[in-house]
Amino acid sequence: MKIIIIGSSTGGPYILESILSKFPVLPIAIILVQHLPPAFTKPFTAHIAALTQMNVVTANSEEKITENSIYIAQSGYHLLITNNRVFTLSEDVKVHGVRPAVDRTMLTIKKRAGDEIMGIILSGMGRDGAEGMDYLHQIGGVTIAQDPATSPIKSMPQAAIETGHVDFVLTPEQIREKMISFGGSKFLMRNHKQFNTDKTISCTDNSKGMIL
Amino acid sequence: MADNYGNVMVVDDDAHIRIAVQTLLTDAGFTVISVDSGEKCIELLGKGFSGLILLDVMMPQMDGWDTIRAILDKGLENGIAIIMLTANNAPDTKMIGLQEYVIDYITKPFDAEDLIEKSKFFMSYIENPFQNRNDA
């Protein structure tokens, strides 16, 4: 299964609208960890659902992860993943001052045969997601940070970039293209010898070789 | 009938900013009230204000972050969405722990169309941005 985890905070909801607007139905699972006040989980989910024909739901405990779906982390709960397939909600202490924390979700992903992982960090204050992105990179996932120049608040993507393990630094439009390429490609392996040859996308490419 | 996109509270100690934002958003179809301090923002929330808050960061006495902490301490966070409107494009680390309650961040000088669009966009997150919560 192809799984994309997007971590996002202040400034993120407006950016996600541009990334997911008319997003095609693809055989991938997208997990959105957006820092929000509790009352906004429902309207945020409704906003995302209005953008795409993908199945959009608020993630619940024991819910199985399936393709063609976008899962929204609930405010007030860390969103943990077992065996890359099942969600668990946790009321453990806040991490980086937030719950859900992007790091908590990303760090529960496992390297599993047949699974391909992409991690993305958008606008936000602090360094939530940096450790998770570093980890996803270590287990072979593709990591993307929003270009800080396009980010209302730069520190979250900047912290991820400073780990040295971000493959791409991209604008929201370019992130959308990468997600679609990822979802539509036959396979993806970081460190593969072939390079992405899509010259229409101008981006900072820190990868050593990638098929997208 | 004129558009009514909902209530906006502008909180800024700079009178020029308050007048500019209030004029802009009133003309765009919002119902706008402005105050010059975090303390007055808290007071209006206590009276039941519901809607979007455009909150300056750097204000004397109670700054924007202290204002949000006071909102949370008093349990006044329901029925509002907060956008920081600030001259500081490098957010203070005082924001850590408050990220969940700041939905967007606009740097002054701001783009008028961007402010209107974001105000409309985030108004839709608020359950009832037209009514005083105490009247509901």
PDB file of N, CA and C in Angstrom, chain A residues 105-175:
ATOM      1  N   THR A 105       2.617  10.126  14.949  1.00  0.00           N
ATOM      2  CA  THR A 105       2.061   9.320  13.858  1.00  0.00           C
ATOM      3  C   THR A 105       3.171   8.757  12.981  1.00  0.00           C
ATOM      4  N   MET A 106       4.084   9.601  12.556  1.00  0.00           N
ATOM      5  CA  MET A 106       5.135   9.145  11.636  1.00  0.00           C
ATOM      6  C   MET A 106       5.999   8.052  12.267  1.00  0.00           C
ATOM      7  N   LEU A 107       6.274   8.180  13.568  1.00  0.00           N
ATOM      8  CA  LEU A 107       7.167   7.218  14.219  1.00  0.00           C
ATOM      9  C   LEU A 107       6.520   5.855  14.432  1.00  0.00           C
ATOM     10  N   THR A 108       5.214   5.727  14.185  1.00  0.00           N
ATOM     11  CA  THR A 108       4.578   4.404  14.308  1.00  0.00           C
ATOM     12  C   THR A 108       4.569   3.651  12.976  1.00  0.00           C
ATOM     13  N   ILE A 109       4.989   4.305  11.914  1.00  0.00           N
ATOM     14  CA  ILE A 109       5.057   3.630  10.612  1.00  0.00           C
ATOM     15  C   ILE A 109       6.210   2.614  10.624  1.00  0.00           C
ATOM     16  N   LYS A 110       5.984   1.462  10.026  1.00  0.00           N
ATOM     17  CA  LYS A 110       7.020   0.433   9.967  1.00  0.00           C
ATOM     18  C   LYS A 110       7.480   0.223   8.527  1.00  0.00           C
ATOM     19  N   LYS A 111       8.729  -0.188   8.394  1.00  0.00           N
ATOM     20  CA  LYS A 111       9.203  -0.636   7.085  1.00  0.00           C
ATOM     21  C   LYS A 111       8.555  -1.990   6.825  1.00  0.00           C
ATOM     22  N   ARG A 112       7.774  -2.075   5.784  1.00  0.00           N
ATOM     23  CA  ARG A 112       7.007  -3.303   5.534  1.00  0.00           C
ATOM     24  C   ARG A 112       7.038  -3.611   4.048  1.00  0.00           C
ATOM     25  N   ALA A 113       7.339  -4.818   3.690  1.00  0.00           N
ATOM     26  CA  ALA A 113       7.423  -5.207   2.274  1.00  0.00           C
ATOM     27  C   ALA A 113       6.135  -4.863   1.556  1.00  0.00           C
ATOM     28  N   GLY A 114       6.255  -4.220   0.412  1.00  0.00           N
ATOM     29  CA  GLY A 114       5.079  -3.879  -0.378  1.00  0.00           C
ATOM     30  C   GLY A 114       4.504  -2.517  -0.055  1.00  0.00           C
ATOM     31  N   ASP A 115       4.938  -1.918   1.042  1.00  0.00           N
ATOM     32  CA  ASP A 115       4.450  -0.580   1.390  1.00  0.00           C
ATOM     33  C   ASP A 115       5.426   0.488   0.915  1.00  0.00           C
ATOM     34  N   GLU A 116       4.876   1.591   0.463  1.00  0.00           N
ATOM     35  CA  GLU A 116       5.681   2.744   0.064  1.00  0.00           C
ATOM     36  C   GLU A 116       5.162   3.948   0.825  1.00  0.00           C
ATOM     37  N   ILE A 117       6.087   4.689   1.400  1.00  0.00           N
ATOM     38  CA  ILE A 117       5.713   5.756   2.330  1.00  0.00           C
ATOM     39  C   ILE A 117       6.224   7.100   1.830  1.00  0.00           C
ATOM     40  N   MET A 118       5.378   8.111   1.975  1.00  0.00           N
ATOM     41  CA  MET A 118       5.804   9.489   1.694  1.00  0.00           C
ATOM     42  C   MET A 118       5.441  10.339   2.915  1.00  0.00           C
ATOM     43  N   GLY A 119       6.367  11.161   3.371  1.00  0.00           N
ATOM     44  CA  GLY A 119       6.103  12.088   4.476  1.00  0.00           C
ATOM     45  C   GLY A 119       6.210  13.521   3.979  1.00  0.00           C
ATOM     46  N   ILE A 120       5.276  14.360   4.408  1.00  0.00           N
ATOM     47  CA  ILE A 120       5.247  15.757   3.954  1.00  0.00           C
ATOM     48  C   ILE A 120       5.040  16.665   5.171  1.00  0.00           C
ATOM     49  N   ILE A 121       5.810  17.756   5.226  1.00  0.00           N
ATOM     50  CA  ILE A 121       5.636  18.739   6.297  1.00  0.00           C
ATOM     51  C   ILE A 121       5.300  20.096   5.677  1.00  0.00           C
ATOM     52  N   LEU A 122       4.179  20.658   6.150  1.00  0.00           N
ATOM     53  CA  LEU A 122       3.746  21.977   5.672  1.00  0.00           C
ATOM     54  C   LEU A 122       3.997  23.029   6.764  1.00  0.00           C
ATOM     55  N   SER A 123       3.445  24.208   6.523  1.00  0.00           N
ATOM     56  CA  SER A 123       3.607  25.365   7.407  1.00  0.00           C
ATOM     57  C   SER A 123       3.318  25.053   8.872  1.00  0.00           C
ATOM     58  N   GLY A 124       4.103  25.672   9.750  1.00  0.00           N
ATOM     59  CA  GLY A 124       3.804  25.540  11.169  1.00  0.00           C
ATOM     60  C   GLY A 124       4.941  25.999  12.047  1.00  0.00           C
ATOM     61  N   MET A 125       4.593  26.304  13.323  1.00  0.00           N
ATOM     62  CA  MET A 125       5.578  26.766  14.299  1.00  0.00           C
ATOM     63  C   MET A 125       6.150  25.580  15.063  1.00  0.00           C
ATOM     64  N   GLY A 126       7.441  25.631  15.354  1.00  0.00           N
ATOM     65  CA  GLY A 126       8.062  24.580  16.149  1.00  0.00           C
ATOM     66  C   GLY A 126       8.741  23.549  15.274  1.00  0.00           C
ATOM     67  N   ARG A 127       8.925  22.351  15.830  1.00  0.00           N
ATOM     68  CA  ARG A 127       9.665  21.333  15.081  1.00  0.00           C
ATOM     69  C   ARG A 127       8.919  19.997  15.041  1.00  0.00           C
ATOM     70  N   ASP A 128       7.602  20.038  15.259  1.00  0.00           N
ATOM     71  CA  ASP A 128       6.846  18.788  15.152  1.00  0.00           C
ATOM     72  C   ASP A 128       6.989  18.237  13.733  1.00  0.00           C
ATOM     73  N   GLY A 129       7.283  16.974  13.633  1.00  0.00           N
ATOM     74  CA  GLY A 129       7.421  16.320  12.330  1.00  0.00           C
ATOM     75  C   GLY A 129       8.860  16.117  11.900  1.00  0.00           C
ATOM     76  N   ALA A 130       9.799  16.861  12.480  1.00  0.00           N
ATOM     77  CA  ALA A 130      11.201  16.742  12.045  1.00  0.00           C
ATOM     78  C   ALA A 130      11.760  15.353  12.360  1.00  0.00           C
ATOM     79  N   GLU A 131      11.529  14.894  13.582  1.00  0.00           N
ATOM     80  CA  GLU A 131      12.015  13.565  13.967  1.00  0.00           C
ATOM     81  C   GLU A 131      11.321  12.486  13.134  1.00  0.00           C
ATOM     82  N   GLY A 132      10.055  12.667  12.907  1.00  0.00           N
ATOM     83  CA  GLY A 132       9.298  11.691  12.116  1.00  0.00           C
ATOM     84  C   GLY A 132       9.776  11.624  10.676  1.00  0.00           C
ATOM     85  N   MET A 133      10.079  12.765  10.107  1.00  0.00           N
ATOM     86  CA  MET A 133      10.570  12.797   8.718  1.00  0.00           C
ATOM     87  C   MET A 133      11.943  12.120   8.639  1.00  0.00           C
ATOM     88  N   ASP A 134      12.772  12.409   9.619  1.00  0.00           N
ATOM     89  CA  ASP A 134      14.097  11.778   9.677  1.00  0.00           C
ATOM     90  C   ASP A 134      13.938  10.252   9.701  1.00  0.00           C
ATOM     91  N   TYR A 135      13.009   9.793  10.531  1.00  0.00           N
ATOM     92  CA  TYR A 135      12.762   8.348  10.657  1.00  0.00           C
ATOM     93  C   TYR A 135      12.215   7.754   9.358  1.00  0.00           C
ATOM     94  N   LEU A 136      11.241   8.436   8.757  1.00  0.00           N
ATOM     95  CA  LEU A 136      10.659   7.912   7.510  1.00  0.00           C
ATOM     96  C   LEU A 136      11.736   7.787   6.431  1.00  0.00           C
ATOM     97  N   HIS A 137      12.624   8.765   6.396  1.00  0.00           N
ATOM     98  CA  HIS A 137      13.725   8.706   5.433  1.00  0.00           C
ATOM     99  C   HIS A 137      14.601   7.485   5.699  1.00  0.00           C
ATOM    100  N   GLN A 138      14.878   7.231   6.978  1.00  0.00           N
ATOM    101  CA  GLN A 138      15.728   6.077   7.345  1.00  0.00           C
ATOM    102  C   GLN A 138      15.123   4.750   6.904  1.00  0.00           C
ATOM    103  N   ILE A 139      13.798   4.652   6.908  1.00  0.00           N
ATOM    104  CA  ILE A 139      13.172   3.373   6.538  1.00  0.00           C
ATOM    105  C   ILE A 139      12.811   3.346   5.055  1.00  0.00           C
ATOM    106  N   GLY A 140      13.335   4.321   4.292  1.00  0.00           N
ATOM    107  CA  GLY A 140      13.189   4.262   2.845  1.00  0.00           C
ATOM    108  C   GLY A 140      12.059   5.088   2.271  1.00  0.00           C
ATOM    109  N   GLY A 141      11.394   5.842   3.124  1.00  0.00           N
ATOM    110  CA  GLY A 141      10.309   6.687   2.627  1.00  0.00           C
ATOM    111  C   GLY A 141      10.817   7.922   1.907  1.00  0.00           C
ATOM    112  N   VAL A 142       9.942   8.539   1.142  1.00  0.00           N
ATOM    113  CA  VAL A 142      10.265   9.787   0.458  1.00  0.00           C
ATOM    114  C   VAL A 142       9.799  10.938   1.345  1.00  0.00           C
ATOM    115  N   THR A 143      10.637  11.946   1.527  1.00  0.00           N
ATOM    116  CA  THR A 143      10.294  13.045   2.429  1.00  0.00           C
ATOM    117  C   THR A 143      10.286  14.379   1.684  1.00  0.00           C
ATOM    118  N   ILE A 144       9.247  15.163   1.950  1.00  0.00           N
ATOM    119  CA  ILE A 144       9.059  16.447   1.268  1.00  0.00           C
ATOM    120  C   ILE A 144       8.739  17.516   2.304  1.00  0.00           C
ATOM    121  N   ALA A 145       9.414  18.650   2.226  1.00  0.00           N
ATOM    122  CA  ALA A 145       9.088  19.802   3.067  1.00  0.00           C
ATOM    123  C   ALA A 145       8.566  20.929   2.178  1.00  0.00           C
ATOM    124  N   GLN A 146       7.549  21.618   2.667  1.00  0.00           N
ATOM    125  CA  GLN A 146       7.099  22.805   1.940  1.00  0.00           C
ATOM    126  C   GLN A 146       8.235  23.821   1.915  1.00  0.00           C
ATOM    127  N   ASP A 147       8.433  24.435   0.773  1.00  0.00           N
ATOM    128  CA  ASP A 147       9.448  25.483   0.647  1.00  0.00           C
ATOM    129  C   ASP A 147       9.140  26.567   1.686  1.00  0.00           C
ATOM    130  N   PRO A 148      10.043  26.826   2.629  1.00  0.00           N
ATOM    131  CA  PRO A 148       9.758  27.832   3.656  1.00  0.00           C
ATOM    132  C   PRO A 148       9.385  29.203   3.065  1.00  0.00           C
ATOM    133  N   ALA A 149       9.868  29.496   1.878  1.00  0.00           N
ATOM    134  CA  ALA A 149       9.551  30.785   1.261  1.00  0.00           C
ATOM    135  C   ALA A 149       8.058  30.889   0.930  1.00  0.00           C
ATOM    136  N   THR A 150       7.367  29.751   0.825  1.00  0.00           N
ATOM    137  CA  THR A 150       5.932  29.754   0.520  1.00  0.00           C
ATOM    138  C   THR A 150       5.086  29.460   1.758  1.00  0.00           C
ATOM    139  N   SER A 151       5.743  29.391   2.904  1.00  0.00           N
ATOM    140  CA  SER A 151       5.071  28.943   4.117  1.00  0.00           C
ATOM    141  C   SER A 151       4.779  30.124   5.045  1.00  0.00           C
ATOM    142  N   PRO A 152       3.525  30.321   5.473  1.00  0.00           N
ATOM    143  CA  PRO A 152       3.218  31.433   6.383  1.00  0.00           C
ATOM    144  C   PRO A 152       4.074  31.388   7.647  1.00  0.00           C
ATOM    145  N   ILE A 153       4.335  30.168   8.150  1.00  0.00           N
ATOM    146  CA  ILE A 153       5.267  29.996   9.261  1.00  0.00           C
ATOM    147  C   ILE A 153       6.279  28.935   8.857  1.00  0.00           C
ATOM    148  N   LYS A 154       7.532  29.284   8.965  1.00  0.00           N
ATOM    149  CA  LYS A 154       8.573  28.487   8.305  1.00  0.00           C
ATOM    150  C   LYS A 154       9.189  27.397   9.186  1.00  0.00           C
ATOM    151  N   SER A 155       9.026  27.505  10.509  1.00  0.00           N
ATOM    152  CA  SER A 155       9.902  26.690  11.360  1.00  0.00           C
ATOM    153  C   SER A 155       9.678  25.190  11.257  1.00  0.00           C
ATOM    154  N   MET A 156       8.444  24.725  11.062  1.00  0.00           N
ATOM    155  CA  MET A 156       8.245  23.271  10.945  1.00  0.00           C
ATOM    156  C   MET A 156       8.925  22.701   9.703  1.00  0.00           C
ATOM    157  N   PRO A 157       8.674  23.260   8.501  1.00  0.00           N
ATOM    158  CA  PRO A 157       9.400  22.723   7.347  1.00  0.00           C
ATOM    159  C   PRO A 157      10.905  22.945   7.463  1.00  0.00           C
ATOM    160  N   GLN A 158      11.307  24.085   8.070  1.00  0.00           N
ATOM    161  CA  GLN A 158      12.736  24.364   8.206  1.00  0.00           C
ATOM    162  C   GLN A 158      13.397  23.327   9.112  1.00  0.00           C
ATOM    163  N   ALA A 159      12.724  22.971  10.201  1.00  0.00           N
ATOM    164  CA  ALA A 159      13.289  21.960  11.126  1.00  0.00           C
ATOM    165  C   ALA A 159      13.435  20.621  10.420  1.00  0.00           C
ATOM    166  N   ALA A 160      12.461  20.285   9.588  1.00  0.00           N
ATOM    167  CA  ALA A 160      12.561  19.015   8.844  1.00  0.00           C
ATOM    168  C   ALA A 160      13.747  19.059   7.880  1.00  0.00           C
ATOM    169  N   ILE A 161      13.886  20.184   7.187  1.00  0.00           N
ATOM    170  CA  ILE A 161      14.990  20.333   6.219  1.00  0.00           C
ATOM    171  C   ILE A 161      16.340  20.205   6.940  1.00  0.00           C
ATOM    172  N   GLU A 162      16.416  20.786   8.131  1.00  0.00           N
ATOM    173  CA  GLU A 162      17.685  20.787   8.866  1.00  0.00           C
ATOM    174  C   GLU A 162      18.107  19.397   9.354  1.00  0.00           C
ATOM    175  N   THR A 163      17.217  18.429   9.300  1.00  0.00           N
ATOM    176  CA  THR A 163      17.635  17.058   9.622  1.00  0.00           C
ATOM    177  C   THR A 163      18.585  16.523   8.553  1.00  0.00           C
ATOM    178  N   GLY A 164      18.562  17.160   7.386  1.00  0.00           N
ATOM    179  CA  GLY A 164      19.385  16.683   6.277  1.00  0.00           C
ATOM    180  C   GLY A 164      18.762  15.506   5.555  1.00  0.00           C
ATOM    181  N   HIS A 165      17.553  15.146   5.920  1.00  0.00           N
ATOM    182  CA  HIS A 165      16.925  13.961   5.343  1.00  0.00           C
ATOM    183  C   HIS A 165      15.598  14.268   4.657  1.00  0.00           C
ATOM    184  N   VAL A 166      15.518  15.459   4.096  1.00  0.00           N
ATOM    185  CA  VAL A 166      14.355  15.804   3.264  1.00  0.00           C
ATOM    186  C   VAL A 166      14.768  15.655   1.808  1.00  0.00           C
ATOM    187  N   ASP A 167      14.004  14.883   1.052  1.00  0.00           N
ATOM    188  CA  ASP A 167      14.352  14.620  -0.346  1.00  0.00           C
ATOM    189  C   ASP A 167      14.003  15.784  -1.269  1.00  0.00           C
ATOM    190  N   PHE A 168      12.866  16.422  -0.991  1.00  0.00           N
ATOM    191  CA  PHE A 168      12.418  17.515  -1.857  1.00  0.00           C
ATOM    192  C   PHE A 168      11.946  18.696  -1.017  1.00  0.00           C
ATOM    193  N   VAL A 169      12.266  19.903  -1.475  1.00  0.00           N
ATOM    194  CA  VAL A 169      11.729  21.132  -0.895  1.00  0.00           C
ATOM    195  C   VAL A 169      10.903  21.773  -1.999  1.00  0.00           C
ATOM    196  N   LEU A 170       9.584  21.835  -1.804  1.00  0.00           N
ATOM    197  CA  LEU A 170       8.691  22.153  -2.917  1.00  0.00           C
ATOM    198  C   LEU A 170       7.631  23.181  -2.549  1.00  0.00           C
ATOM    199  N   THR A 171       7.092  23.825  -3.559  1.00  0.00           N
ATOM    200  CA  THR A 171       5.930  24.693  -3.380  1.00  0.00           C
ATOM    201  C   THR A 171       4.689  23.805  -3.223  1.00  0.00           C
ATOM    202  N   PRO A 172       3.574  24.366  -2.722  1.00  0.00           N
ATOM    203  CA  PRO A 172       2.355  23.550  -2.609  1.00  0.00           C
ATOM    204  C   PRO A 172       1.941  22.918  -3.941  1.00  0.00           C
ATOM    205  N   GLU A 173       2.051  23.642  -5.032  1.00  0.00           N
ATOM    206  CA  GLU A 173       1.677  23.100  -6.341  1.00  0.00           C
ATOM    207  C   GLU A 173       2.567  21.912  -6.707  1.00  0.00           C
ATOM    208  N   GLN A 174       3.847  22.034  -6.422  1.00  0.00           N
ATOM    209  CA  GLN A 174       4.777  20.946  -6.718  1.00  0.00           C
ATOM    210  C   GLN A 174       4.550  19.738  -5.801  1.00  0.00           C
ATOM    211  N   ILE A 175       4.159  20.014  -4.551  1.00  0.00           N
ATOM    212  CA  ILE A 175       3.842  18.910  -3.631  1.00  0.00           C
ATOM    213  C   ILE A 175       2.655  18.121  -4.173  1.00  0.00           C
TER     214      ILE A 175
END
